[in-house]
GROMACS .gro file of N, CA and C in nm:
model
  258
    1MET      N    1  19.839   1.719   1.346
    1MET     CA    2  19.937   1.738   1.241
    1MET      C    3  19.961   1.605   1.171
    2CYS      N    4  19.967   1.604   1.041
    2CYS     CA    5  19.989   1.483   0.962
    2CYS      C    6  20.134   1.439   0.973
    3THR      N    7  20.154   1.309   0.984
    3THR     CA    8  20.289   1.254   0.985
    3THR      C    9  20.323   1.193   0.850
    4MET      N   10  20.239   1.207   0.752
    4MET     CA   11  20.255   1.144   0.622
    4MET      C   12  20.343   1.225   0.528
    5GLY      N   13  20.389   1.343   0.564
    5GLY     CA   14  20.466   1.428   0.474
    5GLY      C   15  20.386   1.551   0.437
    6LYS      N   16  20.420   1.609   0.324
    6LYS     CA   17  20.355   1.732   0.279
    6LYS      C   18  20.221   1.699   0.213
    7ILE      N   19  20.119   1.684   0.296
    7ILE     CA   20  19.984   1.654   0.248
    7ILE      C   21  19.906   1.784   0.244
    8ALA      N   22  19.828   1.800   0.140
    8ALA     CA   23  19.748   1.922   0.124
    8ALA      C   24  19.609   1.883   0.075
    9SER      N   25  19.517   1.976   0.092
    9SER     CA   26  19.383   1.964   0.036
    9SER      C   27  19.371   2.068  -0.074
   10CYS      N   28  19.293   2.034  -0.176
   10CYS     CA   29  19.276   2.125  -0.289
   10CYS      C   30  19.136   2.110  -0.344
   11GLU      N   31  19.076   2.222  -0.379
   11GLU     CA   32  18.947   2.222  -0.447
   11GLU      C   33  18.969   2.281  -0.586
   12ILE      N   34  18.925   2.208  -0.688
   12ILE     CA   35  18.941   2.252  -0.826
   12ILE      C   36  18.803   2.262  -0.891
   13ALA      N   37  18.777   2.377  -0.951
   13ALA     CA   38  18.657   2.395  -1.032
   13ALA      C   39  18.702   2.435  -1.172
   14PHE      N   40  18.680   2.346  -1.269
   14PHE     CA   41  18.718   2.370  -1.408
   14PHE      C   42  18.594   2.413  -1.484
   15ILE      N   43  18.600   2.531  -1.547
   15ILE     CA   44  18.483   2.586  -1.617
   15ILE      C   45  18.520   2.618  -1.761
   16PRO      N   46  18.475   2.535  -1.857
   16PRO     CA   47  18.498   2.567  -1.998
   16PRO      C   48  18.423   2.695  -2.035
   17ILE      N   49  18.488   2.786  -2.106
   17ILE     CA   50  18.426   2.912  -2.146
   17ILE      C   51  18.386   2.907  -2.293
   18VAL      N   52  18.477   2.865  -2.377
   18VAL     CA   53  18.450   2.851  -2.520
   18VAL      C   54  18.474   2.705  -2.555
   19SER      N   55  18.366   2.629  -2.567
   19SER     CA   56  18.379   2.486  -2.593
   19SER      C   57  18.257   2.438  -2.668
   20ASP      N   58  18.280   2.353  -2.767
   20ASP     CA   59  18.168   2.294  -2.840
   20ASP      C   60  18.101   2.184  -2.759
   21ASP      N   61  18.173   2.124  -2.666
   21ASP     CA   62  18.119   2.015  -2.585
   21ASP      C   63  18.177   2.023  -2.444
   22TYR      N   64  18.115   2.105  -2.359
   22TYR     CA   65  18.170   2.129  -2.226
   22TYR      C   66  18.170   2.003  -2.140
   23VAL      N   67  18.074   1.913  -2.160
   23VAL     CA   68  18.071   1.790  -2.081
   23VAL      C   69  18.194   1.706  -2.112
   24LEU      N   70  18.230   1.696  -2.238
   24LEU     CA   71  18.350   1.623  -2.277
   24LEU      C   72  18.474   1.685  -2.215
   25GLN      N   73  18.481   1.817  -2.211
   25GLN     CA   74  18.598   1.885  -2.153
   25GLN      C   75  18.609   1.856  -2.003
   26VAL      N   76  18.498   1.863  -1.933
   26VAL     CA   77  18.499   1.834  -1.789
   26VAL      C   78  18.537   1.688  -1.766
   27ASP      N   79  18.485   1.598  -1.848
   27ASP     CA   80  18.521   1.456  -1.835
   27ASP      C   81  18.670   1.434  -1.856
   28LYS      N   82  18.730   1.506  -1.949
   28LYS     CA   83  18.875   1.494  -1.971
   28LYS      C   84  18.953   1.537  -1.847
   29VAL      N   85  18.909   1.644  -1.784
   29VAL     CA   86  18.975   1.690  -1.660
   29VAL      C   87  18.959   1.585  -1.550
   30LEU      N   88  18.839   1.531  -1.537
   30LEU     CA   89  18.818   1.428  -1.435
   30LEU      C   90  18.904   1.304  -1.461
   31ASN      N   91  18.922   1.269  -1.587
   31ASN     CA   92  19.008   1.154  -1.620
   31ASN      C   93  19.154   1.182  -1.583
   32ILE      N   94  19.198   1.306  -1.600
   32ILE     CA   95  19.334   1.342  -1.557
   32ILE      C   96  19.345   1.326  -1.406
   33ILE      N   97  19.248   1.377  -1.333
   33ILE     CA   98  19.249   1.366  -1.187
   33ILE      C   99  19.251   1.220  -1.144
   34LYS      N  100  19.167   1.138  -1.207
   34LYS     CA  101  19.158   0.996  -1.172
   34LYS      C  102  19.286   0.920  -1.203
   35SER      N  103  19.368   0.971  -1.294
   35SER     CA  104  19.492   0.902  -1.331
   35SER      C  105  19.601   0.916  -1.225
   36TYR      N  106  19.582   1.005  -1.129
   36TYR     CA  107  19.680   1.026  -1.023
   36TYR      C  108  19.645   0.940  -0.902
   37ASP      N  109  19.748   0.895  -0.833
   37ASP     CA  110  19.730   0.818  -0.710
   37ASP      C  111  19.706   0.917  -0.596
   38ILE      N  112  19.582   0.966  -0.592
   38ILE     CA  113  19.547   1.074  -0.500
   38ILE      C  114  19.399   1.059  -0.464
   39GLU      N  115  19.364   1.096  -0.343
   39GLU     CA  116  19.225   1.089  -0.300
   39GLU      C  117  19.147   1.203  -0.364
   40TYR      N  118  19.028   1.173  -0.417
   40TYR     CA  119  18.946   1.279  -0.476
   40TYR      C  120  18.798   1.253  -0.450
   41ASN      N  121  18.721   1.360  -0.454
   41ASN     CA  122  18.576   1.353  -0.435
   41ASN      C  123  18.513   1.449  -0.534
   42VAL      N  124  18.438   1.396  -0.629
   42VAL     CA  125  18.374   1.479  -0.732
   42VAL      C  126  18.242   1.531  -0.677
   43GLY      N  127  18.228   1.664  -0.676
   43GLY     CA  128  18.104   1.728  -0.633
   43GLY      C  129  18.031   1.786  -0.752
   44ILE      N  130  17.918   1.851  -0.726
   44ILE     CA  131  17.840   1.906  -0.837
   44ILE      C  132  17.901   2.033  -0.896
   45LEU      N  133  17.980   2.106  -0.818
   45LEU     CA  134  18.040   2.230  -0.866
   45LEU      C  135  18.192   2.227  -0.871
   46SER      N  136  18.253   2.132  -0.801
   46SER     CA  137  18.400   2.126  -0.797
   46SER      C  138  18.442   1.986  -0.753
   47THR      N  139  18.572   1.964  -0.761
   47THR     CA  140  18.631   1.838  -0.716
   47THR      C  141  18.732   1.869  -0.607
   48THR      N  142  18.725   1.795  -0.498
   48THR     CA  143  18.818   1.811  -0.388
   48THR      C  144  18.919   1.698  -0.395
   49ILE      N  145  19.046   1.732  -0.383
   49ILE     CA  146  19.151   1.631  -0.382
   49ILE      C  147  19.237   1.649  -0.258
   50ARG      N  148  19.298   1.539  -0.215
   50ARG     CA  149  19.385   1.545  -0.097
   50ARG      C  150  19.500   1.449  -0.120
   51GLY      N  151  19.620   1.497  -0.094
   51GLY     CA  152  19.737   1.412  -0.109
   51GLY      C  153  19.865   1.492  -0.109
   52ASP      N  154  19.967   1.430  -0.161
   52ASP     CA  155  20.099   1.491  -0.167
   52ASP      C  156  20.094   1.621  -0.247
   53ILE      N  157  20.149   1.727  -0.190
   53ILE     CA  158  20.143   1.859  -0.254
   53ILE      C  159  20.212   1.859  -0.390
   54GLY      N  160  20.318   1.782  -0.405
   54GLY     CA  161  20.386   1.773  -0.534
   54GLY      C  162  20.296   1.714  -0.641
   55LYS      N  163  20.221   1.609  -0.605
   55LYS     CA  164  20.127   1.549  -0.700
   55LYS      C  165  20.015   1.646  -0.734
   56ILE      N  166  19.970   1.722  -0.635
   56ILE     CA  167  19.865   1.821  -0.662
   56ILE      C  168  19.916   1.926  -0.759
   57HIS      N  169  20.037   1.975  -0.739
   57HIS     CA  170  20.095   2.072  -0.832
   57HIS      C  171  20.106   2.012  -0.972
   58ASP      N  172  20.158   1.890  -0.981
   58ASP     CA  173  20.171   1.824  -1.111
   58ASP      C  174  20.036   1.809  -1.179
   59LEU      N  175  19.937   1.769  -1.102
   59LEU     CA  176  19.802   1.750  -1.155
   59LEU      C  177  19.745   1.880  -1.212
   60THR      N  178  19.758   1.989  -1.137
   60THR     CA  179  19.701   2.116  -1.185
   60THR      C  180  19.774   2.164  -1.310
   61PHE      N  181  19.906   2.145  -1.318
   61PHE     CA  182  19.979   2.183  -1.439
   61PHE      C  183  19.939   2.095  -1.557
   62GLU      N  184  19.918   1.966  -1.533
   62GLU     CA  185  19.876   1.877  -1.641
   62GLU      C  186  19.738   1.917  -1.693
   63VAL      N  187  19.646   1.947  -1.602
   63VAL     CA  188  19.512   1.992  -1.645
   63VAL      C  189  19.526   2.117  -1.730
   64TYR      N  190  19.601   2.214  -1.682
   64TYR     CA  191  19.616   2.340  -1.757
   64TYR      C  192  19.676   2.314  -1.895
   65ASN      N  193  19.788   2.244  -1.900
   65ASN     CA  194  19.857   2.223  -2.027
   65ASN      C  195  19.774   2.140  -2.125
   66SER      N  196  19.704   2.039  -2.076
   66SER     CA  197  19.621   1.956  -2.163
   66SER      C  198  19.500   2.032  -2.215
   67MET      N  199  19.433   2.102  -2.127
   67MET     CA  200  19.308   2.168  -2.166
   67MET      C  201  19.332   2.298  -2.241
   68ASP      N  202  19.451   2.355  -2.229
   68ASP     CA  203  19.486   2.475  -2.305
   68ASP      C  204  19.478   2.448  -2.455
   69LYS      N  205  19.501   2.324  -2.494
   69LYS     CA  206  19.493   2.284  -2.635
   69LYS      C  207  19.350   2.255  -2.679
   70GLU      N  208  19.258   2.240  -2.583
   70GLU     CA  209  19.122   2.194  -2.611
   70GLU      C  210  19.018   2.306  -2.617
   71CYS      N  211  19.028   2.401  -2.525
   71CYS     CA  212  18.922   2.501  -2.513
   71CYS      C  213  18.972   2.620  -2.430
   72LYS      N  214  18.891   2.724  -2.426
   72LYS     CA  215  18.914   2.836  -2.335
   72LYS      C  216  18.846   2.799  -2.204
   73PHE      N  217  18.906   2.839  -2.092
   73PHE     CA  218  18.850   2.797  -1.964
   73PHE      C  219  18.898   2.887  -1.852
   74THR      N  220  18.831   2.874  -1.739
   74THR     CA  221  18.883   2.923  -1.612
   74THR      C  222  18.896   2.801  -1.522
   75MET      N  223  18.991   2.810  -1.430
   75MET     CA  224  19.009   2.702  -1.335
   75MET      C  225  19.034   2.766  -1.199
   76ASP      N  226  18.939   2.749  -1.111
   76ASP     CA  227  18.952   2.801  -0.975
   76ASP      C  228  19.019   2.693  -0.891
   77ILE      N  229  19.129   2.729  -0.826
   77ILE     CA  230  19.204   2.635  -0.745
   77ILE      C  231  19.220   2.693  -0.606
   78LYS      N  232  19.175   2.618  -0.508
   78LYS     CA  233  19.190   2.659  -0.368
   78LYS      C  234  19.276   2.554  -0.299
   79LEU      N  235  19.390   2.595  -0.245
   79LEU     CA  236  19.483   2.505  -0.176
   79LEU      C  237  19.482   2.531  -0.026
   80SER      N  238  19.498   2.425   0.050
   80SER     CA  239  19.505   2.439   0.195
   80SER      C  240  19.612   2.345   0.249
   81ASN      N  241  19.689   2.393   0.346
   81ASN     CA  242  19.785   2.305   0.412
   81ASN      C  243  19.723   2.233   0.531
   82ILE      N  244  19.594   2.250   0.548
   82ILE     CA  245  19.518   2.175   0.648
   82ILE      C  246  19.459   2.055   0.575
   83CYS      N  247  19.520   1.940   0.594
   83CYS     CA  248  19.483   1.825   0.511
   83CYS      C  249  19.357   1.755   0.558
   84GLY      N  250  19.316   1.775   0.681
   84GLY     CA  251  19.196   1.708   0.731
   84GLY      C  252  19.217   1.561   0.758
   85CYS      N  253  19.342   1.518   0.778
   85CYS     CA  254  19.368   1.375   0.800
   85CYS      C  255  19.391   1.342   0.946
   86ASP      N  256  19.366   1.435   1.034
   86ASP     CA  257  19.382   1.408   1.178
   86ASP      C  258  19.268   1.324   1.229
   0.00000   0.00000   0.00000
């Protein structure tokens, strides 16, 4: 059990549906993730993040609100209360 507080793991897959430049859209999402003081690992199909659950919630809302102005998309979010920090 983690003694660091409410730590969670999250996997995010952001998929632009209607976009003139999907690479730019994905890069914008990655820049949002990188702006948070949170552990992250960029994979080929998704990004895994681990940290304070409040920051994870804030991050996902920021991605949604920012990208809603940019393109149509789906965002698959998988949350776990098993942080993997043992």
